[in-house]
Amino acid sequence: MHTLYWKPMSGSLAPMALLEETGLPFDLQKVDAAAGEDKSEAYMRDVHPLGLVPALRIPDGRVMIESAAMTIYLADLAPAAGLAPAATDADRALYLQWMVYGAATLYPTYIRIYHPDYHRVREGDDEAVKALAVKALDVAWAPIESALADGRSFLLGDRCTAADIYIAMMALWHPGRGAFGKACPNVNRLREAVWARPACAKALGMHAP
Ligand SMILES: N[C@@H](CCC(=O)N[C@@H](CS)C(=O)NCC(=O)O)C(=O)O
């Protein structure tokens, strides 16, 4: 059994969607961040050493961190779900590229927007940190918008993979949702296609009821 430690509208949405998509048995453990549970001694000792969400307890009892790693792991664990090109499939290269792009380029840019305090040099810097991050976000989404420019529904063509789910999660986090949808209509199409999938919609319903 897997146990996902999660909180609404966080990076736990993609692994939760994967758990729903794959049909693997799982438990959910909601983390009450408003009450400081994620920064408690017990949580940081037993679950996530940085006091963040998500974390995934795997069936042997160990805990895994990093949302992209969980997403890749769960998709590989259930090949019948068809969400991960196999290691020998030519699509694997770009599949991994987009997964890591999401984790390494998009996610940290969002952290600068939602946690400018982590990046401020002095008091009063937050608005400048956020403004720069919003500009960086436009740049970071551009290659994804281009990759979808031929009208394809998903990053690798007609086939939805875990990378689409991961990237579609980040499309939900954009602070200027309406304007972003207009500026990046291809990303908007991907977002709609992913969250229309029944399993993904079920996970999203937990995050944004
Ligand atoms: N690299 C980590 C980032 C996790 C992360 O930053 N999670 C955010 C929610 S999306 C969080 O728990 N923030 C609380 C905090 O920074 O105190 C991952 O991909 O899992």
Coordinates of C-alpha atoms and ligand atoms in Angstrom, one line a residue:
M1 CA 0.0 0.0 0.0
H2 CA 1.2 3.5 -0.8
T3 CA 0.4 6.5 1.4
L4 CA 0.5 10.0 0.0
Y5 CA 1.0 12.9 2.3
W6 CA -0.7 15.8 0.6
K7 CA -2.3 19.2 0.9
P8 CA -4.7 21.0 -1.5
M9 CA -3.3 22.6 -4.6
S10 CA 0.3 21.6 -4.0
G11 CA 2.7 19.4 -5.8
S12 CA 0.8 16.4 -4.4
L13 CA -1.8 16.7 -7.1
A14 CA 0.2 14.9 -9.8
P15 CA 1.2 11.9 -7.7
M16 CA -2.4 11.7 -6.5
A17 CA -3.6 11.7 -10.1
L18 CA -1.1 8.9 -10.9
L19 CA -2.4 6.9 -8.0
E20 CA -6.0 7.3 -9.4
E21 CA -4.9 6.6 -12.9
T22 CA -3.0 3.5 -12.2
G23 CA -5.5 1.9 -9.8
L24 CA -2.8 1.1 -7.3
P25 CA -4.2 0.8 -3.8
F26 CA -3.4 3.8 -1.7
D27 CA -4.1 5.8 1.5
L28 CA -4.2 9.6 1.8
Q29 CA -2.7 11.5 4.7
K30 CA -3.8 15.1 4.6
V31 CA -1.2 17.4 6.1
D32 CA -2.6 20.4 8.0
A33 CA 0.0 23.0 7.0
A34 CA -2.1 25.9 8.4
A35 CA -1.7 24.3 11.8
G36 CA 2.1 23.8 11.2
E37 CA 1.9 20.0 10.9
D38 CA 4.4 20.1 8.0
K39 CA 7.0 21.8 10.1
S40 CA 6.4 19.7 13.2
E41 CA 9.3 17.7 14.6
A42 CA 7.6 14.4 13.9
Y43 CA 6.7 15.2 10.3
M44 CA 10.2 16.5 9.5
R45 CA 11.8 13.5 11.2
D46 CA 9.5 10.8 9.9
V47 CA 8.1 12.1 6.6
H48 CA 9.8 15.0 4.8
P49 CA 13.1 16.4 6.1
L50 CA 12.4 19.8 4.6
G51 CA 8.8 20.0 6.0
L52 CA 7.3 20.0 2.5
V53 CA 4.5 18.2 0.7
P54 CA 4.2 15.8 -1.1
A55 CA 5.8 12.7 0.4
L56 CA 5.0 9.2 -0.5
R57 CA 5.3 6.2 1.8
I58 CA 6.1 3.2 -0.3
P59 CA 4.9 -0.3 0.5
D60 CA 8.1 -1.3 2.3
G61 CA 7.7 1.6 4.7
R62 CA 10.3 4.0 3.4
V63 CA 9.3 7.5 2.4
M64 CA 10.0 9.0 -0.9
I65 CA 10.2 12.8 -1.6
E66 CA 10.2 14.9 -4.8
S67 CA 6.9 15.1 -6.7
A68 CA 8.5 14.4 -10.1
A69 CA 10.2 11.3 -8.9
M70 CA 6.9 10.0 -7.4
T71 CA 5.1 10.7 -10.7
I72 CA 7.8 8.8 -12.7
Y73 CA 7.9 6.0 -10.2
L74 CA 4.1 5.4 -10.1
A75 CA 3.7 5.5 -13.9
D76 CA 6.5 2.9 -14.2
L77 CA 5.0 0.8 -11.5
A78 CA 1.8 0.3 -13.5
P79 CA 2.8 -0.1 -17.1
A80 CA -0.7 -1.3 -18.1
A81 CA -2.0 2.3 -17.4
G82 CA 0.1 3.4 -20.4
L83 CA 1.3 6.6 -18.9
A84 CA 5.1 6.0 -19.2
P85 CA 7.0 5.2 -22.4
A86 CA 9.2 2.2 -21.6
A87 CA 13.0 2.7 -21.2
T88 CA 13.5 1.3 -24.8
D89 CA 10.7 3.5 -26.3
A90 CA 12.1 6.4 -28.4
D91 CA 9.5 8.6 -26.6
R92 CA 11.2 8.0 -23.3
A93 CA 13.8 10.8 -24.0
L94 CA 11.4 13.6 -24.4
Y95 CA 9.1 12.2 -21.7
L96 CA 11.9 12.4 -19.2
Q97 CA 12.9 15.8 -20.5
W98 CA 9.4 17.3 -19.8
M99 CA 9.2 15.7 -16.4
V100 CA 12.5 17.2 -15.4
Y101 CA 11.7 20.5 -17.1
G102 CA 8.6 20.7 -14.9
A103 CA 10.5 19.9 -11.7
A104 CA 13.7 21.9 -12.4
T105 CA 12.4 24.9 -14.4
L106 CA 8.7 25.5 -13.8
Y107 CA 8.3 24.4 -10.1
P108 CA 11.1 26.6 -8.7
T109 CA 9.8 29.6 -10.6
Y110 CA 6.4 29.1 -9.0
I111 CA 8.1 28.8 -5.6
R112 CA 9.5 32.3 -6.2
I113 CA 6.0 33.6 -6.8
Y114 CA 4.3 31.9 -3.9
H115 CA 7.2 32.0 -1.5
P116 CA 9.1 35.3 -2.4
D117 CA 10.2 35.3 1.3
Y118 CA 12.6 32.5 0.5
H119 CA 14.3 34.6 -2.1
R120 CA 14.3 38.1 -0.5
V121 CA 17.6 39.7 0.3
R122 CA 16.0 42.3 2.5
E123 CA 12.5 43.2 3.8
G124 CA 10.4 44.8 1.1
D125 CA 11.9 42.7 -1.8
D126 CA 8.9 40.4 -2.1
E127 CA 7.0 42.3 -4.9
A128 CA 10.2 42.6 -7.0
V129 CA 10.9 38.9 -6.5
K130 CA 7.4 38.0 -7.6
A131 CA 7.4 40.3 -10.6
L132 CA 10.7 38.8 -11.9
A133 CA 9.4 35.3 -11.3
V134 CA 6.2 36.1 -13.3
K135 CA 8.4 37.2 -16.2
A136 CA 10.6 34.1 -15.8
L137 CA 7.4 32.0 -15.9
D138 CA 6.4 33.4 -19.3
V139 CA 9.8 32.4 -20.6
A140 CA 9.6 29.0 -19.0
W141 CA 6.2 28.2 -20.5
A142 CA 7.2 29.2 -24.1
P143 CA 9.0 25.9 -25.0
I144 CA 6.0 23.9 -23.9
E145 CA 3.6 26.2 -25.9
S146 CA 5.9 25.6 -28.9
A147 CA 6.0 21.9 -28.4
L148 CA 2.2 21.7 -28.7
A149 CA 2.0 24.1 -31.6
D150 CA 1.2 21.5 -34.2
G151 CA -2.2 21.0 -32.6
R152 CA -1.3 17.8 -30.7
S153 CA -3.2 17.2 -27.5
F154 CA -0.3 16.0 -25.4
L155 CA 3.5 16.5 -25.3
L156 CA 4.2 13.3 -27.0
G157 CA 1.3 13.4 -29.5
D158 CA -2.1 11.8 -29.0
R159 CA -1.0 9.8 -26.0
C160 CA -1.3 11.2 -22.5
T161 CA 1.7 10.4 -20.3
A162 CA 2.6 11.2 -16.7
A163 CA 4.6 14.2 -18.0
D164 CA 1.4 15.8 -19.3
I165 CA -0.2 15.3 -15.9
Y166 CA 2.8 16.8 -14.2
I167 CA 2.9 19.8 -16.5
A168 CA -0.9 20.2 -16.4
M169 CA -0.6 20.5 -12.6
M170 CA 1.7 23.4 -13.0
A171 CA -0.6 25.1 -15.5
L172 CA -3.2 25.3 -12.7
W173 CA -0.8 27.3 -10.6
H174 CA -0.4 30.2 -12.9
P175 CA -1.3 33.4 -11.0
G176 CA -2.9 35.0 -14.1
R177 CA -5.1 32.1 -15.1
G178 CA -7.3 33.9 -17.7
A179 CA -4.4 35.8 -19.4
F180 CA -2.2 32.8 -19.3
G181 CA -4.9 30.7 -21.1
K182 CA -5.1 33.3 -23.8
A183 CA -1.3 33.7 -24.1
C184 CA -0.7 30.0 -24.1
P185 CA -3.7 28.4 -25.9
N186 CA -1.8 25.2 -26.5
V187 CA -1.0 24.7 -22.9
N188 CA -4.6 25.5 -22.1
R189 CA -5.7 22.7 -24.4
L190 CA -3.3 20.3 -22.6
R191 CA -4.6 21.4 -19.2
E192 CA -8.2 20.9 -20.2
A193 CA -7.4 17.5 -21.8
V194 CA -5.6 16.2 -18.7
W195 CA -8.1 17.4 -16.1
A196 CA -11.0 16.0 -18.2
R197 CA -9.7 12.5 -17.7
P198 CA -11.9 10.9 -15.0
A199 CA -9.1 9.7 -12.8
C200 CA -7.3 13.1 -13.0
A201 CA -10.6 14.9 -12.4
K202 CA -11.2 12.8 -9.3
A203 CA -7.8 13.8 -7.9
L204 CA -8.4 17.5 -8.8
G205 CA -11.7 17.4 -7.1
M206 CA -9.8 16.7 -3.8
H207 CA -7.6 19.7 -4.4
A208 CA -10.0 22.3 -5.7
P209 CA -13.5 21.2 -4.6
Ligands
LIG1 N1 10.9 19.8 -5.0 C1 9.7 19.5 -4.2 C2 9.0 20.8 -3.8 C3 7.9 20.6 -2.8 C4 7.3 21.9 -2.3 O1 8.0 23.0 -2.4 N2 6.1 21.8 -1.8 C5 5.4 23.0 -1.4 C6 3.9 22.9 -1.8 S1 3.7 22.9 -3.6 C7 5.4 23.1 0.1 O2 5.2 22.1 0.8 N3 5.6 24.3 0.6 C8 5.5 24.6 2.0 C9 6.7 25.5 2.5 O3 7.5 25.9 1.6 O4 6.7 25.7 3.7 C10 8.8 18.5 -4.9 O5 8.7 18.6 -6.1 O6 8.2 17.7 -4.2

